[in-house]
């Protein structure tokens, strides 16, 4: 079913920030492909939110660290909607532990999903995104915060940023922008997981605006980079309320 709509794939689009990105881009008129790892109910809920508001969306399961699954995700998108214009790569995991105690099997998993996953998703995006499109990778301000316990996660996000900045230059002449958005603490289930009220209160007070970000705050930036922001390319945009 080819469509004249612009089309966006959002990895990790079933909940949290990914859900907000999906809903915001749908409101901008995009047909949305909600990629998810395993929670079918959450993915379908995101699709329902979009379609009930008059938008167009489908859910496609796929592990971003598996090259066959990611190729199939893009194949499905092209078959259903005729092409791909925007890819927002928001999928990832965030286990925390001091480096000295970090389980090496978990390290391999973080590297596989967060870093290998970025490479694979971006590789398919480079091959498929149409002129006038955008590739947006979701990093984190954590690399700048240098918060103890986040060494593995921050390492993968630093790698993501390096991949993105190089890719922007490799796409010379393609009319496809490639950028990173690096949010600070955002009020999602992933952020609150495992944190005491004291820790949450301390982090909330860090930005001059004295609040946590919301998924909607970050979604507005995604909307801007996906559409009108054609002169922003090869950049890391920190979205953390001025905390750094």
JSON list of N, CA and C in Angstrom, two decimals, residues 136-163:
[
{"chain": "A", "resi": 136, "resn": "UNK", "atom": "N", "xyz": [17.89, 10.31, 12.80]},
{"chain": "A", "resi": 136, "resn": "UNK", "atom": "CA", "xyz": [18.04, 10.92, 14.13]},
{"chain": "A", "resi": 136, "resn": "UNK", "atom": "C", "xyz": [18.32, 9.81, 15.14]},
{"chain": "A", "resi": 137, "resn": "UNK", "atom": "N", "xyz": [19.50, 9.84, 15.73]},
{"chain": "A", "resi": 137, "resn": "UNK", "atom": "CA", "xyz": [19.86, 8.87, 16.76]},
{"chain": "A", "resi": 137, "resn": "UNK", "atom": "C", "xyz": [19.68, 9.48, 18.14]},
{"chain": "A", "resi": 138, "resn": "UNK", "atom": "N", "xyz": [19.15, 8.69, 19.06]},
{"chain": "A", "resi": 138, "resn": "UNK", "atom": "CA", "xyz": [18.89, 9.19, 20.42]},
{"chain": "A", "resi": 138, "resn": "UNK", "atom": "C", "xyz": [20.00, 8.72, 21.35]},
{"chain": "A", "resi": 139, "resn": "UNK", "atom": "N", "xyz": [20.82, 9.68, 21.76]},
{"chain": "A", "resi": 139, "resn": "UNK", "atom": "CA", "xyz": [21.91, 9.41, 22.68]},
{"chain": "A", "resi": 139, "resn": "UNK", "atom": "C", "xyz": [21.47, 9.80, 24.10]},
{"chain": "A", "resi": 140, "resn": "UNK", "atom": "N", "xyz": [22.35, 10.39, 24.86]},
{"chain": "A", "resi": 140, "resn": "UNK", "atom": "CA", "xyz": [22.05, 10.78, 26.23]},
{"chain": "A", "resi": 140, "resn": "UNK", "atom": "C", "xyz": [23.06, 11.81, 26.70]},
{"chain": "A", "resi": 141, "resn": "UNK", "atom": "N", "xyz": [22.62, 12.70, 27.56]},
{"chain": "A", "resi": 141, "resn": "UNK", "atom": "CA", "xyz": [23.54, 13.65, 28.17]},
{"chain": "A", "resi": 141, "resn": "UNK", "atom": "C", "xyz": [24.42, 12.99, 29.23]},
{"chain": "A", "resi": 142, "resn": "UNK", "atom": "N", "xyz": [24.20, 11.71, 29.49]},
{"chain": "A", "resi": 142, "resn": "UNK", "atom": "CA", "xyz": [24.91, 11.03, 30.57]},
{"chain": "A", "resi": 142, "resn": "UNK", "atom": "C", "xyz": [26.42, 11.04, 30.35]},
{"chain": "A", "resi": 143, "resn": "UNK", "atom": "N", "xyz": [26.86, 11.01, 29.08]},
{"chain": "A", "resi": 143, "resn": "UNK", "atom": "CA", "xyz": [28.30, 11.04, 28.82]},
{"chain": "A", "resi": 143, "resn": "UNK", "atom": "C", "xyz": [28.91, 12.35, 29.31]},
{"chain": "A", "resi": 144, "resn": "UNK", "atom": "N", "xyz": [28.16, 13.44, 29.23]},
{"chain": "A", "resi": 144, "resn": "UNK", "atom": "CA", "xyz": [28.63, 14.73, 29.74]},
{"chain": "A", "resi": 144, "resn": "UNK", "atom": "C", "xyz": [28.51, 14.81, 31.26]},
{"chain": "A", "resi": 145, "resn": "UNK", "atom": "N", "xyz": [27.44, 14.24, 31.80]},
{"chain": "A", "resi": 145, "resn": "UNK", "atom": "CA", "xyz": [27.24, 14.26, 33.25]},
{"chain": "A", "resi": 145, "resn": "UNK", "atom": "C", "xyz": [28.31, 13.44, 33.97]},
{"chain": "A", "resi": 146, "resn": "UNK", "atom": "N", "xyz": [28.81, 12.37, 33.29]},
{"chain": "A", "resi": 146, "resn": "UNK", "atom": "CA", "xyz": [29.80, 11.46, 33.89]},
{"chain": "A", "resi": 146, "resn": "UNK", "atom": "C", "xyz": [29.31, 10.94, 35.25]},
{"chain": "A", "resi": 147, "resn": "UNK", "atom": "N", "xyz": [28.06, 10.48, 35.27]},
{"chain": "A", "resi": 147, "resn": "UNK", "atom": "CA", "xyz": [27.47, 10.01, 36.52]},
{"chain": "A", "resi": 147, "resn": "UNK", "atom": "C", "xyz": [27.96, 8.59, 36.84]},
{"chain": "A", "resi": 148, "resn": "UNK", "atom": "N", "xyz": [28.44, 8.34, 38.05]},
{"chain": "A", "resi": 148, "resn": "UNK", "atom": "CA", "xyz": [28.91, 7.00, 38.40]},
{"chain": "A", "resi": 148, "resn": "UNK", "atom": "C", "xyz": [27.83, 5.94, 38.16]},
{"chain": "A", "resi": 149, "resn": "UNK", "atom": "N", "xyz": [28.27, 4.78, 37.70]},
{"chain": "A", "resi": 149, "resn": "UNK", "atom": "CA", "xyz": [27.36, 3.67, 37.45]},
{"chain": "A", "resi": 149, "resn": "UNK", "atom": "C", "xyz": [26.93, 3.53, 36.01]},
{"chain": "A", "resi": 150, "resn": "UNK", "atom": "N", "xyz": [27.23, 4.54, 35.19]},
{"chain": "A", "resi": 150, "resn": "UNK", "atom": "CA", "xyz": [26.73, 4.55, 33.81]},
{"chain": "A", "resi": 150, "resn": "UNK", "atom": "C", "xyz": [27.84, 4.34, 32.78]},
{"chain": "A", "resi": 151, "resn": "UNK", "atom": "N", "xyz": [28.95, 3.76, 33.17]},
{"chain": "A", "resi": 151, "resn": "UNK", "atom": "CA", "xyz": [30.08, 3.67, 32.25]},
{"chain": "A", "resi": 151, "resn": "UNK", "atom": "C", "xyz": [29.74, 2.89, 30.99]},
{"chain": "A", "resi": 152, "resn": "UNK", "atom": "N", "xyz": [29.06, 1.76, 31.12]},
{"chain": "A", "resi": 152, "resn": "UNK", "atom": "CA", "xyz": [28.74, 0.94, 29.94]},
{"chain": "A", "resi": 152, "resn": "UNK", "atom": "C", "xyz": [27.77, 1.67, 29.03]},
{"chain": "A", "resi": 153, "resn": "UNK", "atom": "N", "xyz": [26.72, 2.22, 29.60]},
{"chain": "A", "resi": 153, "resn": "UNK", "atom": "CA", "xyz": [25.71, 2.93, 28.82]},
{"chain": "A", "resi": 153, "resn": "UNK", "atom": "C", "xyz": [26.32, 4.15, 28.13]},
{"chain": "A", "resi": 154, "resn": "UNK", "atom": "N", "xyz": [27.11, 4.93, 28.89]},
{"chain": "A", "resi": 154, "resn": "UNK", "atom": "CA", "xyz": [27.72, 6.13, 28.33]},
{"chain": "A", "resi": 154, "resn": "UNK", "atom": "C", "xyz": [28.69, 5.78, 27.21]},
{"chain": "A", "resi": 155, "resn": "UNK", "atom": "N", "xyz": [29.39, 4.67, 27.35]},
{"chain": "A", "resi": 155, "resn": "UNK", "atom": "CA", "xyz": [30.33, 4.26, 26.30]},
{"chain": "A", "resi": 155, "resn": "UNK", "atom": "C", "xyz": [29.59, 3.99, 24.99]},
{"chain": "A", "resi": 156, "resn": "UNK", "atom": "N", "xyz": [28.43, 3.35, 25.08]},
{"chain": "A", "resi": 156, "resn": "UNK", "atom": "CA", "xyz": [27.67, 3.06, 23.86]},
{"chain": "A", "resi": 156, "resn": "UNK", "atom": "C", "xyz": [27.13, 4.34, 23.25]},
{"chain": "A", "resi": 157, "resn": "UNK", "atom": "N", "xyz": [26.74, 5.30, 24.08]},
{"chain": "A", "resi": 157, "resn": "UNK", "atom": "CA", "xyz": [26.21, 6.54, 23.55]},
{"chain": "A", "resi": 157, "resn": "UNK", "atom": "C", "xyz": [27.31, 7.41, 22.94]},
{"chain": "A", "resi": 158, "resn": "UNK", "atom": "N", "xyz": [28.50, 7.36, 23.53]},
{"chain": "A", "resi": 158, "resn": "UNK", "atom": "CA", "xyz": [29.63, 8.04, 22.92]},
{"chain": "A", "resi": 158, "resn": "UNK", "atom": "C", "xyz": [29.94, 7.46, 21.55]},
{"chain": "A", "resi": 159, "resn": "UNK", "atom": "N", "xyz": [29.86, 6.14, 21.44]},
{"chain": "A", "resi": 159, "resn": "UNK", "atom": "CA", "xyz": [30.06, 5.49, 20.15]},
{"chain": "A", "resi": 159, "resn": "UNK", "atom": "C", "xyz": [28.99, 5.88, 19.15]},
{"chain": "A", "resi": 160, "resn": "UNK", "atom": "N", "xyz": [27.75, 5.95, 19.62]},
{"chain": "A", "resi": 160, "resn": "UNK", "atom": "CA", "xyz": [26.65, 6.38, 18.75]},
{"chain": "A", "resi": 160, "resn": "UNK", "atom": "C", "xyz": [26.91, 7.77, 18.19]},
{"chain": "A", "resi": 161, "resn": "UNK", "atom": "N", "xyz": [27.37, 8.67, 19.04]},
{"chain": "A", "resi": 161, "resn": "UNK", "atom": "CA", "xyz": [27.62, 10.04, 18.58]},
{"chain": "A", "resi": 161, "resn": "UNK", "atom": "C", "xyz": [28.73, 10.07, 17.52]},
{"chain": "A", "resi": 162, "resn": "UNK", "atom": "N", "xyz": [29.78, 9.28, 17.71]},
{"chain": "A", "resi": 162, "resn": "UNK", "atom": "CA", "xyz": [30.86, 9.22, 16.73]},
{"chain": "A", "resi": 162, "resn": "UNK", "atom": "C", "xyz": [30.35, 8.69, 15.39]},
{"chain": "A", "resi": 163, "resn": "UNK", "atom": "N", "xyz": [29.55, 7.63, 15.43]},
{"chain": "A", "resi": 163, "resn": "UNK", "atom": "CA", "xyz": [28.97, 7.06, 14.21]},
{"chain": "A", "resi": 163, "resn": "UNK", "atom": "C", "xyz": [28.15, 8.12, 13.48]}
]
